[in-house]
Amino acid sequence: RDVAVSAPGKVILHGEHAVVLGKVALAVALDLRTFLRLRPGAEGRLSVSLPGVGVRRSWDTPGLRALRGRIAGKGRGEEPLPRRKQLDALREFAGIAAGASAPESLATLAFLYMCLAISAKYGDVPSVDILVWSELPTGAGLGSSAAYAVCLAAALLMVCGAISCPLQEGESTARWTEEELTLINSWAFRGERVIHGNPSGVDNAVGTWGGALRYQAGKITPLKRVPTLRILLTNTKVPRSTKVLVAGVKEKILKFPAIMNPVLDSIDAISQECQSVLEVMPANPSPEHYPVLEEFFDINQHHLNVLGVGHPSLDRLCQVTASHSLHSKLTGAGGGGCGITLLPPDTSPLAVEAAKQDLCACGFECWETKIGAPGVTLHSCSSLSAQVLHALAQS
């Protein structure tokens, strides 16, 4: 039957850049989601449509089975992470040039890799049509590729019978068990490896579990209970290179260690204090928590400017929202990219609308959304919004 899978994007709440140096970062699920529609396909064919990046491909299952024989792992213990030889064989099969890094090439490669590696372990992927559509902009540091990989992992594992189909007749949504989520996450991470080479695993973990998680020195810990907070997410549309920004921070620390290390320690303390506040909020939803969260935003934004990852567009964003008594900070690499603005419960709809208009007048793109959203979810197609249904009908 027709079903849909969705997974959220992510933003870094606190700890960007400091996390590279072993400090704590808090990542939270963003309620802008990627949706995957799964339905029975033509016998002996497997097709995938990604209208957002202009991909529409279809393969016959015997051809895929023959290719699987060439790339399958040796079956010793852990499934192999994608190896160069495997990916080269997939590129050749799909007609993707070596070194091609456009989103459509990487998305197709990840699809083929996950499809063949999962079917090698759990049995053939049946003839299905898969269509993926996202509310997340690509390349903005919001975890769009991880949300795609999580949706793919859940859908493919489900059709191969490796995890259950938890959606009962008449239900609108369902979620998998903890054990099944762990399996989805491990496969989504492999998909992310195809796309990014050496990702941290944070983005796919947020996409799988949702809510908020703490990341430090490679260790990922989901927070038990977190509130859902309203935010404005603003994309300045200023392109930046994460690599260059990270290198700049390292250089500053080497040049002025006595000055910069206390800044990193302070960012670490903000992440930990913020975690404490978020964990008490669901049981004690007091309005007093919001001014504290706003101060953390303000202090951390200043610290990130000190690290050298600010940008005039982000300063403008902070000024515009401050004129409406709202507090903002950059999220992710900085140097442009995205910023987040906290919307406490008592914020008037007029103030939000006015802030959005002023931000759009700067040439920015703006979404009113939430953080702390649920992770990967199975939906009955009839329960989806008209906008999502319309987007998923583009086949």
XYZ file of C-alpha atoms in Angstrom:
395
model
C 0.000 0.000 0.000
C 0.992 3.630 -0.355
C 2.762 4.977 2.709
C 5.063 7.918 3.403
C 8.126 8.258 5.615
C 9.387 11.613 6.917
C 12.499 12.762 8.784
C 13.407 16.194 10.179
C 16.303 18.491 9.368
C 18.544 19.814 12.121
C 20.074 22.972 13.514
C 22.940 23.385 15.960
C 21.558 25.216 18.984
C 24.928 25.778 20.688
C 28.497 24.552 20.343
C 29.288 25.044 16.651
C 33.065 25.259 16.008
C 33.850 24.485 19.681
C 32.624 20.923 19.015
C 35.538 20.384 16.595
C 37.835 20.914 19.599
C 36.139 18.396 21.896
C 33.512 20.682 23.477
C 29.781 19.906 23.849
C 27.345 20.771 21.041
C 23.562 20.593 21.166
C 21.807 19.628 17.925
C 18.022 19.816 17.649
C 15.494 18.474 15.153
C 13.936 21.111 12.941
C 10.282 20.747 11.973
C 11.069 21.203 8.288
C 10.944 17.667 6.956
C 11.894 15.446 4.045
C 9.078 13.166 2.856
C 9.408 9.901 0.958
C 6.398 8.315 -0.726
C 6.575 4.568 -1.235
C 4.172 2.705 -3.478
C 4.079 -0.537 -5.493
C 5.803 -0.116 -8.878
C 5.832 -1.832 -12.263
C 6.838 -5.497 -11.986
C 10.611 -5.964 -12.257
C 11.406 -2.214 -11.985
C 12.694 0.005 -9.209
C 12.265 3.736 -9.725
C 13.254 6.854 -7.817
C 12.136 10.470 -8.379
C 13.777 13.429 -6.649
C 12.026 16.448 -8.197
C 13.969 18.875 -5.968
C 17.269 17.975 -7.675
C 15.881 16.878 -11.040
C 16.431 13.120 -10.691
C 14.107 10.585 -12.261
C 15.661 7.149 -12.701
C 14.383 3.621 -13.166
C 16.254 0.313 -13.241
C 15.269 -3.282 -13.910
C 15.678 -5.553 -10.885
C 17.748 -8.299 -12.648
C 20.312 -5.628 -13.620
C 20.449 -4.387 -10.018
C 20.816 -7.951 -8.735
C 23.818 -8.542 -11.033
C 25.387 -5.281 -9.839
C 24.742 -6.259 -6.218
C 26.836 -9.400 -6.737
C 29.748 -7.150 -7.698
C 29.532 -4.772 -4.750
C 28.237 -7.028 -1.938
C 30.331 -7.205 1.228
C 32.006 -10.428 2.327
C 29.393 -10.954 5.060
C 31.872 -10.811 7.974
C 30.271 -9.226 11.039
C 29.556 -5.548 10.481
C 28.254 -4.509 7.068
C 31.084 -2.761 5.228
C 31.010 1.003 4.988
C 30.929 2.161 1.364
C 34.308 1.466 -0.246
C 35.806 3.304 -3.199
C 35.629 0.237 -5.452
C 31.945 -0.250 -4.712
C 31.144 3.382 -5.406
C 33.159 3.344 -8.642
C 31.097 0.346 -9.840
C 27.875 2.189 -8.934
C 29.018 5.358 -10.726
C 29.816 3.395 -13.856
C 26.414 1.620 -13.716
C 24.505 4.898 -13.248
C 26.580 6.887 -15.755
C 27.886 9.296 -13.103
C 31.271 10.860 -13.880
C 34.113 10.193 -11.420
C 34.370 13.070 -8.961
C 30.863 14.394 -9.756
C 29.668 16.181 -6.623
C 26.390 17.766 -7.772
C 23.442 16.967 -5.432
C 21.670 14.868 -8.102
C 24.775 12.669 -8.613
C 25.357 12.113 -4.884
C 21.650 11.481 -4.194
C 21.476 8.858 -6.972
C 24.701 7.217 -5.760
C 23.445 7.061 -2.148
C 20.147 5.562 -3.330
C 21.860 2.815 -5.330
C 24.381 2.028 -2.595
C 21.748 1.764 0.157
C 19.380 -0.201 -2.043
C 21.978 -2.802 -3.003
C 23.730 -3.048 0.363
C 20.423 -3.447 2.261
C 19.056 -6.008 -0.220
C 22.346 -7.968 -0.064
C 21.832 -8.397 3.676
C 18.050 -8.661 4.047
C 16.688 -9.897 0.694
C 15.515 -8.282 -2.527
C 13.959 -4.836 -2.600
C 10.577 -5.426 -4.283
C 9.372 -3.441 -7.323
C 8.560 -0.046 -5.821
C 8.293 3.591 -6.853
C 10.021 5.997 -4.474
C 9.502 9.753 -4.621
C 11.291 12.141 -2.263
C 10.400 15.783 -1.644
C 11.818 18.114 0.991
C 10.866 21.302 2.809
C 14.592 21.739 3.552
C 16.839 23.840 1.307
C 19.962 21.924 0.209
C 23.457 23.114 1.094
C 22.286 25.374 3.949
C 23.721 23.234 6.781
C 20.245 22.044 7.832
C 20.834 18.297 7.458
C 18.904 17.836 4.205
C 21.118 14.966 2.997
C 20.807 13.157 6.355
C 17.003 13.510 6.334
C 17.061 11.949 2.839
C 19.327 9.100 3.999
C 17.138 8.435 7.072
C 13.945 8.291 4.958
C 15.644 5.952 2.460
C 17.017 3.672 5.184
C 13.611 3.370 6.890
C 11.741 2.739 3.610
C 14.216 0.184 2.215
C 14.599 -1.705 5.504
C 10.812 -1.846 5.796
C 10.164 -3.189 2.271
C 12.931 -5.802 2.739
C 11.330 -6.946 6.018
C 14.329 -5.990 8.201
C 12.052 -3.740 10.294
C 8.306 -3.849 10.836
C 5.622 -1.694 9.224
C 4.235 -0.276 12.494
C 1.328 1.615 10.901
C -1.987 -0.051 11.751
C -5.087 0.342 9.587
C -6.814 3.618 10.466
C -3.733 5.179 12.143
C -2.293 8.395 10.747
C 1.301 8.039 12.018
C 3.514 5.461 13.725
C 7.113 5.149 14.913
C 9.516 2.237 15.069
C 10.949 0.573 18.201
C 14.237 1.735 19.726
C 16.017 -1.307 18.257
C 14.602 -0.600 14.787
C 15.559 3.084 15.050
C 19.144 2.042 15.850
C 19.206 -0.047 12.664
C 17.701 2.806 10.591
C 20.328 5.185 11.994
C 23.247 2.852 11.197
C 22.147 2.543 7.556
C 21.406 6.256 7.242
C 24.965 6.911 8.427
C 26.263 4.735 5.561
C 24.172 6.777 3.125
C 25.672 9.953 4.612
C 29.159 8.466 4.112
C 28.428 8.129 0.386
C 27.379 11.794 0.211
C 29.843 13.440 2.627
C 32.785 11.055 2.953
C 33.408 11.443 6.690
C 30.367 12.902 8.497
C 30.100 13.081 12.308
C 26.872 11.080 12.485
C 25.042 13.903 14.295
C 22.719 14.834 11.422
C 21.441 11.312 10.792
C 21.029 10.701 14.570
C 18.855 13.839 14.853
C 16.884 12.736 11.779
C 16.309 9.306 13.342
C 15.501 10.171 16.962
C 14.338 13.771 16.681
C 14.187 15.969 19.784
C 17.643 17.136 20.848
C 20.978 15.436 21.307
C 24.299 16.180 22.882
C 27.469 15.556 20.898
C 30.952 15.522 22.349
C 34.157 13.936 21.032
C 32.263 11.468 18.837
C 29.767 10.449 21.548
C 26.096 11.095 20.709
C 23.557 11.148 23.564
C 19.864 11.855 22.872
C 18.316 14.109 25.560
C 15.457 12.293 27.297
C 12.709 14.918 27.195
C 12.893 18.291 25.502
C 10.350 21.028 24.885
C 9.221 21.979 21.396
C 10.345 25.579 20.894
C 9.069 27.974 18.224
C 11.722 29.671 16.124
C 12.235 31.730 13.027
C 14.809 30.130 10.758
C 16.453 32.585 8.386
C 18.672 31.739 5.444
C 20.863 34.732 4.562
C 21.660 32.932 1.267
C 25.289 34.026 1.689
C 27.419 31.062 0.542
C 30.335 29.984 2.713
C 32.944 27.258 3.004
C 32.765 25.330 6.282
C 36.324 24.102 5.689
C 37.720 27.658 5.388
C 35.797 28.848 8.484
C 36.974 25.872 10.612
C 40.583 26.477 9.495
C 40.256 30.176 10.421
C 39.111 29.322 13.961
C 42.026 26.876 14.421
C 44.490 29.526 13.248
C 43.121 32.079 15.747
C 43.401 29.578 18.608
C 47.026 28.781 17.708
C 47.835 32.500 17.483
C 46.081 33.591 20.730
C 45.590 30.464 22.882
C 45.316 32.359 26.188
C 42.513 34.519 24.737
C 40.648 31.982 22.610
C 40.612 28.912 24.878
C 38.482 30.652 27.558
C 36.010 31.602 24.771
C 35.728 27.918 23.792
C 35.268 26.970 27.471
C 32.485 29.541 27.734
C 30.731 28.157 24.623
C 31.018 24.692 26.197
C 29.432 26.019 29.426
C 26.563 27.592 27.424
C 25.834 24.217 25.764
C 25.792 22.456 29.138
C 23.703 25.122 30.889
C 21.269 25.144 27.972
C 20.960 21.352 28.175
C 20.026 21.651 31.881
C 17.338 24.253 31.095
C 15.871 22.219 28.216
C 15.684 19.082 30.381
C 13.700 20.759 33.175
C 11.318 22.655 30.859
C 8.860 19.832 29.933
C 8.120 19.053 33.604
C 8.099 22.726 34.659
C 7.075 24.913 31.678
C 7.756 28.260 33.352
C 7.917 31.487 31.282
C 11.105 32.314 33.261
C 13.088 29.850 31.143
C 12.783 31.875 27.951
C 14.786 34.976 29.001
C 17.600 32.588 30.043
C 17.567 30.859 26.633
C 17.562 34.300 24.952
C 20.619 35.394 26.959
C 22.430 32.199 25.907
C 21.677 33.127 22.261
C 23.076 36.657 22.750
C 26.239 35.578 24.585
C 26.987 32.759 22.156
C 26.490 34.992 19.132
C 29.129 37.385 20.530
C 31.490 34.454 21.144
C 31.041 33.211 17.566
C 31.913 36.704 16.302
C 35.050 36.596 18.482
C 35.955 33.249 16.833
C 35.758 35.053 13.478
C 32.773 33.172 11.999
C 30.308 36.071 11.971
C 29.267 37.957 8.852
C 27.610 41.334 8.103
C 24.474 39.453 6.922
C 24.214 37.705 10.305
C 24.799 41.001 12.169
C 21.939 42.462 10.112
C 19.714 39.501 11.003
C 20.423 40.024 14.725
C 19.770 43.798 14.451
C 16.481 43.328 12.590
C 15.121 40.790 15.077
C 16.385 42.835 18.064
C 14.305 45.779 16.784
C 11.276 43.498 17.377
C 12.606 42.456 20.854
C 13.661 39.026 19.561
C 17.008 37.259 20.080
C 18.999 35.484 17.349
C 22.239 33.657 16.706
C 23.919 32.015 13.745
C 23.562 28.254 13.451
C 26.099 25.959 11.815
C 29.341 27.110 10.215
C 28.583 30.857 10.159
C 30.142 33.211 7.603
C 26.615 33.645 6.196
C 24.331 30.629 5.996
C 21.471 30.417 8.512
C 20.443 32.018 11.769
C 17.786 31.097 14.335
C 15.530 33.412 16.338
C 13.735 32.231 19.483
C 9.982 32.947 19.605
C 8.827 32.744 23.243
C 5.148 31.749 23.764
C 4.110 35.337 24.546
C 5.498 36.727 21.252
C 2.672 38.471 19.420
C 1.817 37.181 15.919
C 2.135 40.805 14.695
C 5.743 41.022 15.939
C 6.610 37.723 14.206
C 5.004 38.900 10.949
C 6.780 42.266 11.107
C 10.158 40.567 11.780
C 9.612 38.183 8.855
C 8.768 41.056 6.505
C 11.851 43.023 7.554
C 14.097 39.951 7.121
C 12.655 39.205 3.679
C 13.244 42.873 2.750
C 16.977 42.180 3.389
C 16.822 39.485 0.688
C 16.744 36.651 3.242
C 14.465 33.608 3.195
C 12.459 32.977 6.357
C 10.481 30.085 7.881
C 8.433 30.041 11.073
C 8.972 26.543 12.436
C 9.764 24.522 15.570
C 12.760 22.753 17.098
C 12.571 19.574 19.148
C 10.445 17.899 16.432
C 9.877 14.113 16.265
C 12.350 11.905 14.401
C 11.701 9.509 11.525
C 7.963 8.779 11.253
C 5.725 6.554 9.126
C 2.554 8.235 7.786
C -0.587 7.089 6.052
C -0.713 9.177 2.863
C -4.238 10.400 3.682
C -2.957 12.075 6.877
C -0.442 14.331 5.080
C -1.085 18.026 4.474
C -2.414 19.157 1.095
C 0.942 20.830 0.304
C 2.931 17.650 0.973
C 0.441 15.464 -0.899
C 0.614 17.807 -3.886
C 4.442 17.708 -3.853
C 4.451 13.902 -3.574
C 2.123 13.600 -6.563
C 4.855 14.874 -8.936
C 5.525 11.515 -10.565
